[in-house]
Structure formats: C-alpha cells, structure tokens
Amino acid sequence: MVFQKSEPAAIFTIAVCAMWPTVINTAVGVRSINQDHLNVGRVLKLSRFKMLTKIIVPASLPFMFTGYRLSLGIAWLVIVAAEMLTGTPGVGGFLWQEYNSLVYSHIILSVVTIGAIGFVLDRLMGLVETRFKTT
C-alpha cells in the first residue's frame, strides 16, 4: 500500500479529532459506577481482571458507546474535510471540485450523500450497541 504524502497527516488528524468523545465518555462512565458495585467486588475479592470484566466494563458500556457514536460522526466529518483539503478522491474531494466548478446540483448531491452516509454509520453503530446490550 503506497501512501500519498498527505495521508499520514490526515490519518493522524482524524485520530486526534475523533478520540476525545470516546475518552471523555468512558471516563465519565467509569466515574459514574455505583460505589456499592465496587464494594461488592472488593468483598468478593475479585481480581483486577474480574473487576474490570464483570463490573467496570458492563457498567460503563452505555457511556462508551455514546462516545463511539460521537467519535464516528466526528471522524466522518474530518475524513470529508481532509479529502477536501488534500484533494484526494472521495466524496469530500468531489464536493470541493464541484464547489470550485459551481455545479450546484452536484454540490447538493454531495451534501446529501455525506449526510446519508453519516446517518447510516450512526444507525450501524446503534445496531452494534444493541447487540452488545443484549449479550
């Protein structure tokens, strides 16, 4: 796989922009765990791994998925913006080309496509979330 010069910078930018909602929501989720649950784990003398897998992760999972959904949306927006800035092929690059050419029907098509893909990504993450909630 051959990268263009701008691709590593774009990947780094996407990662830095998209990671914060997940990090912050996970931290909030862990902080919001009921102290009684943690005390039960201590009374049962659960190992750190068992405490993590049986108490901490299940209790903070809804917060984590909220962060994942927010991060996915931000990542999608940053991907489109990075394509516009670097001129790489994709919906962002196409949008930028059509904007410079003043082809309004293609601009509207691009914006609707970006919105539809974002909506589908959010729905897919919602399906993954419900799958994890039922297990």
mmCIF file with all atom_site columns, C-alpha atoms in Angstrom, residues 21-98:
data_model
loop_
_atom_site.group_PDB
_atom_site.id
_atom_site.type_symbol
_atom_site.label_atom_id
_atom_site.label_alt_id
_atom_site.label_comp_id
_atom_site.label_asym_id
_atom_site.label_entity_id
_atom_site.label_seq_id
_atom_site.pdbx_PDB_ins_code
_atom_site.Cartn_x
_atom_site.Cartn_y
_atom_site.Cartn_z
_atom_site.occupancy
_atom_site.B_iso_or_equiv
_atom_site.pdbx_formal_charge
_atom_site.auth_seq_id
_atom_site.auth_comp_id
_atom_site.auth_asym_id
_atom_site.auth_atom_id
_atom_site.pdbx_PDB_model_num
ATOM 1  C CA . PRO A 1 21 ? -15.528 11.886  22.802 1.00 0.00 ? 21 PRO A CA 1
ATOM 2  C CA . THR A 1 22 ? -14.723 8.218   23.453 1.00 0.00 ? 22 THR A CA 1
ATOM 3  C CA . VAL A 1 23 ? -12.052 9.002   26.047 1.00 0.00 ? 23 VAL A CA 1
ATOM 4  C CA . ILE A 1 24 ? -14.200 11.530  27.900 1.00 0.00 ? 24 ILE A CA 1
ATOM 5  C CA . ASN A 1 25 ? -17.376 9.434   27.833 1.00 0.00 ? 25 ASN A CA 1
ATOM 6  C CA . THR A 1 26 ? -15.513 6.341   29.004 1.00 0.00 ? 26 THR A CA 1
ATOM 7  C CA . ALA A 1 27 ? -14.010 8.301   31.897 1.00 0.00 ? 27 ALA A CA 1
ATOM 8  C CA . VAL A 1 28 ? -17.447 9.639   32.839 1.00 0.00 ? 28 VAL A CA 1
ATOM 9  C CA . GLY A 1 29 ? -18.860 6.116   32.632 1.00 0.00 ? 29 GLY A CA 1
ATOM 10 C CA . VAL A 1 30 ? -16.205 4.693   34.927 1.00 0.00 ? 30 VAL A CA 1
ATOM 11 C CA . ARG A 1 31 ? -16.652 7.550   37.409 1.00 0.00 ? 31 ARG A CA 1
ATOM 12 C CA . SER A 1 32 ? -20.409 7.026   37.484 1.00 0.00 ? 32 SER A CA 1
ATOM 13 C CA . ILE A 1 33 ? -20.216 3.396   38.597 1.00 0.00 ? 33 ILE A CA 1
ATOM 14 C CA . ASN A 1 34 ? -22.149 2.934   41.797 1.00 0.00 ? 34 ASN A CA 1
ATOM 15 C CA . GLN A 1 35 ? -19.755 2.613   44.728 1.00 0.00 ? 35 GLN A CA 1
ATOM 16 C CA . ASP A 1 36 ? -21.838 -0.285  46.070 1.00 0.00 ? 36 ASP A CA 1
ATOM 17 C CA . HIS A 1 37 ? -20.979 -2.351  42.989 1.00 0.00 ? 37 HIS A CA 1
ATOM 18 C CA . LEU A 1 38 ? -17.282 -1.728  43.502 1.00 0.00 ? 38 LEU A CA 1
ATOM 19 C CA . ASN A 1 39 ? -17.609 -2.602  47.199 1.00 0.00 ? 39 ASN A CA 1
ATOM 20 C CA . VAL A 1 40 ? -19.304 -5.894  46.315 1.00 0.00 ? 40 VAL A CA 1
ATOM 21 C CA . GLY A 1 41 ? -16.365 -6.698  44.042 1.00 0.00 ? 41 GLY A CA 1
ATOM 22 C CA . ARG A 1 42 ? -13.945 -5.977  46.873 1.00 0.00 ? 42 ARG A CA 1
ATOM 23 C CA . VAL A 1 43 ? -15.938 -8.094  49.349 1.00 0.00 ? 43 VAL A CA 1
ATOM 24 C CA . LEU A 1 44 ? -15.949 -10.974 46.885 1.00 0.00 ? 44 LEU A CA 1
ATOM 25 C CA . LYS A 1 45 ? -12.178 -10.440 46.468 1.00 0.00 ? 45 LYS A CA 1
ATOM 26 C CA . LEU A 1 46 ? -12.408 -10.265 42.700 1.00 0.00 ? 46 LEU A CA 1
ATOM 27 C CA . SER A 1 47 ? -9.116  -9.952  40.849 1.00 0.00 ? 47 SER A CA 1
ATOM 28 C CA . ARG A 1 48 ? -8.451  -6.746  38.926 1.00 0.00 ? 48 ARG A CA 1
ATOM 29 C CA . PHE A 1 49 ? -9.272  -8.510  35.676 1.00 0.00 ? 49 PHE A CA 1
ATOM 30 C CA . LYS A 1 50 ? -12.572 -9.890  37.029 1.00 0.00 ? 50 LYS A CA 1
ATOM 31 C CA . MET A 1 51 ? -13.432 -6.478  38.476 1.00 0.00 ? 51 MET A CA 1
ATOM 32 C CA . LEU A 1 52 ? -12.784 -4.935  35.080 1.00 0.00 ? 52 LEU A CA 1
ATOM 33 C CA . THR A 1 53 ? -14.703 -7.517  33.047 1.00 0.00 ? 53 THR A CA 1
ATOM 34 C CA . LYS A 1 54 ? -17.601 -8.143  35.424 1.00 0.00 ? 54 LYS A CA 1
ATOM 35 C CA . ILE A 1 55 ? -18.255 -4.714  36.953 1.00 0.00 ? 55 ILE A CA 1
ATOM 36 C CA . ILE A 1 56 ? -16.442 -1.791  35.328 1.00 0.00 ? 56 ILE A CA 1
ATOM 37 C CA . VAL A 1 57 ? -16.863 -2.517  31.602 1.00 0.00 ? 57 VAL A CA 1
ATOM 38 C CA . PRO A 1 58 ? -20.542 -3.552  31.750 1.00 0.00 ? 58 PRO A CA 1
ATOM 39 C CA . ALA A 1 59 ? -21.440 -0.526  33.874 1.00 0.00 ? 59 ALA A CA 1
ATOM 40 C CA . SER A 1 60 ? -19.620 1.949   31.632 1.00 0.00 ? 60 SER A CA 1
ATOM 41 C CA . LEU A 1 61 ? -20.587 0.367   28.283 1.00 0.00 ? 61 LEU A CA 1
ATOM 42 C CA . PRO A 1 62 ? -23.522 2.731   27.559 1.00 0.00 ? 62 PRO A CA 1
ATOM 43 C CA . PHE A 1 63 ? -21.229 5.726   28.071 1.00 0.00 ? 63 PHE A CA 1
ATOM 44 C CA . MET A 1 64 ? -18.561 4.128   25.892 1.00 0.00 ? 64 MET A CA 1
ATOM 45 C CA . PHE A 1 65 ? -20.999 3.580   23.039 1.00 0.00 ? 65 PHE A CA 1
ATOM 46 C CA . THR A 1 66 ? -22.181 7.171   23.273 1.00 0.00 ? 66 THR A CA 1
ATOM 47 C CA . GLY A 1 67 ? -18.545 8.173   22.858 1.00 0.00 ? 67 GLY A CA 1
ATOM 48 C CA . TYR A 1 68 ? -18.116 5.739   19.963 1.00 0.00 ? 68 TYR A CA 1
ATOM 49 C CA . ARG A 1 69 ? -21.112 7.204   18.149 1.00 0.00 ? 69 ARG A CA 1
ATOM 50 C CA . LEU A 1 70 ? -19.915 10.757  18.657 1.00 0.00 ? 70 LEU A CA 1
ATOM 51 C CA . SER A 1 71 ? -16.389 9.809   17.592 1.00 0.00 ? 71 SER A CA 1
ATOM 52 C CA . LEU A 1 72 ? -17.667 8.078   14.481 1.00 0.00 ? 72 LEU A CA 1
ATOM 53 C CA . GLY A 1 73 ? -19.587 11.192  13.459 1.00 0.00 ? 73 GLY A CA 1
ATOM 54 C CA . ILE A 1 74 ? -16.597 13.438  14.073 1.00 0.00 ? 74 ILE A CA 1
ATOM 55 C CA . ALA A 1 75 ? -14.301 11.038  12.221 1.00 0.00 ? 75 ALA A CA 1
ATOM 56 C CA . TRP A 1 76 ? -16.639 11.060  9.234  1.00 0.00 ? 76 TRP A CA 1
ATOM 57 C CA . LEU A 1 77 ? -16.681 14.868  9.159  1.00 0.00 ? 77 LEU A CA 1
ATOM 58 C CA . VAL A 1 78 ? -12.901 15.071  9.468  1.00 0.00 ? 78 VAL A CA 1
ATOM 59 C CA . ILE A 1 79 ? -12.455 12.481  6.694  1.00 0.00 ? 79 ILE A CA 1
ATOM 60 C CA . VAL A 1 80 ? -14.572 14.578  4.357  1.00 0.00 ? 80 VAL A CA 1
ATOM 61 C CA . ALA A 1 81 ? -12.690 17.745  5.342  1.00 0.00 ? 81 ALA A CA 1
ATOM 62 C CA . ALA A 1 82 ? -9.321  16.012  4.886  1.00 0.00 ? 82 ALA A CA 1
ATOM 63 C CA . GLU A 1 83 ? -10.352 14.867  1.416  1.00 0.00 ? 83 GLU A CA 1
ATOM 64 C CA . MET A 1 84 ? -11.326 18.437  0.585  1.00 0.00 ? 84 MET A CA 1
ATOM 65 C CA . LEU A 1 85 ? -8.010  19.817  1.822  1.00 0.00 ? 85 LEU A CA 1
ATOM 66 C CA . THR A 1 86 ? -5.738  17.186  0.292  1.00 0.00 ? 86 THR A CA 1
ATOM 67 C CA . GLY A 1 87 ? -7.628  16.783  -2.965 1.00 0.00 ? 87 GLY A CA 1
ATOM 68 C CA . THR A 1 88 ? -7.762  13.015  -2.641 1.00 0.00 ? 88 THR A CA 1
ATOM 69 C CA . PRO A 1 89 ? -10.583 11.214  -4.410 1.00 0.00 ? 89 PRO A CA 1
ATOM 70 C CA . GLY A 1 90 ? -13.674 10.719  -2.322 1.00 0.00 ? 90 GLY A CA 1
ATOM 71 C CA . VAL A 1 91 ? -16.890 12.492  -1.542 1.00 0.00 ? 91 VAL A CA 1
ATOM 72 C CA . GLY A 1 92 ? -15.020 15.422  0.056  1.00 0.00 ? 92 GLY A CA 1
ATOM 73 C CA . GLY A 1 93 ? -12.713 15.807  -2.921 1.00 0.00 ? 93 GLY A CA 1
ATOM 74 C CA . PHE A 1 94 ? -15.671 15.579  -5.271 1.00 0.00 ? 94 PHE A CA 1
ATOM 75 C CA . LEU A 1 95 ? -17.548 18.207  -3.252 1.00 0.00 ? 95 LEU A CA 1
ATOM 76 C CA . TRP A 1 96 ? -14.577 20.554  -3.392 1.00 0.00 ? 96 TRP A CA 1
ATOM 77 C CA . GLN A 1 97 ? -14.177 20.087  -7.156 1.00 0.00 ? 97 GLN A CA 1
ATOM 78 C CA . GLU A 1 98 ? -17.838 20.762  -7.774 1.00 0.00 ? 98 GLU A CA 1
#
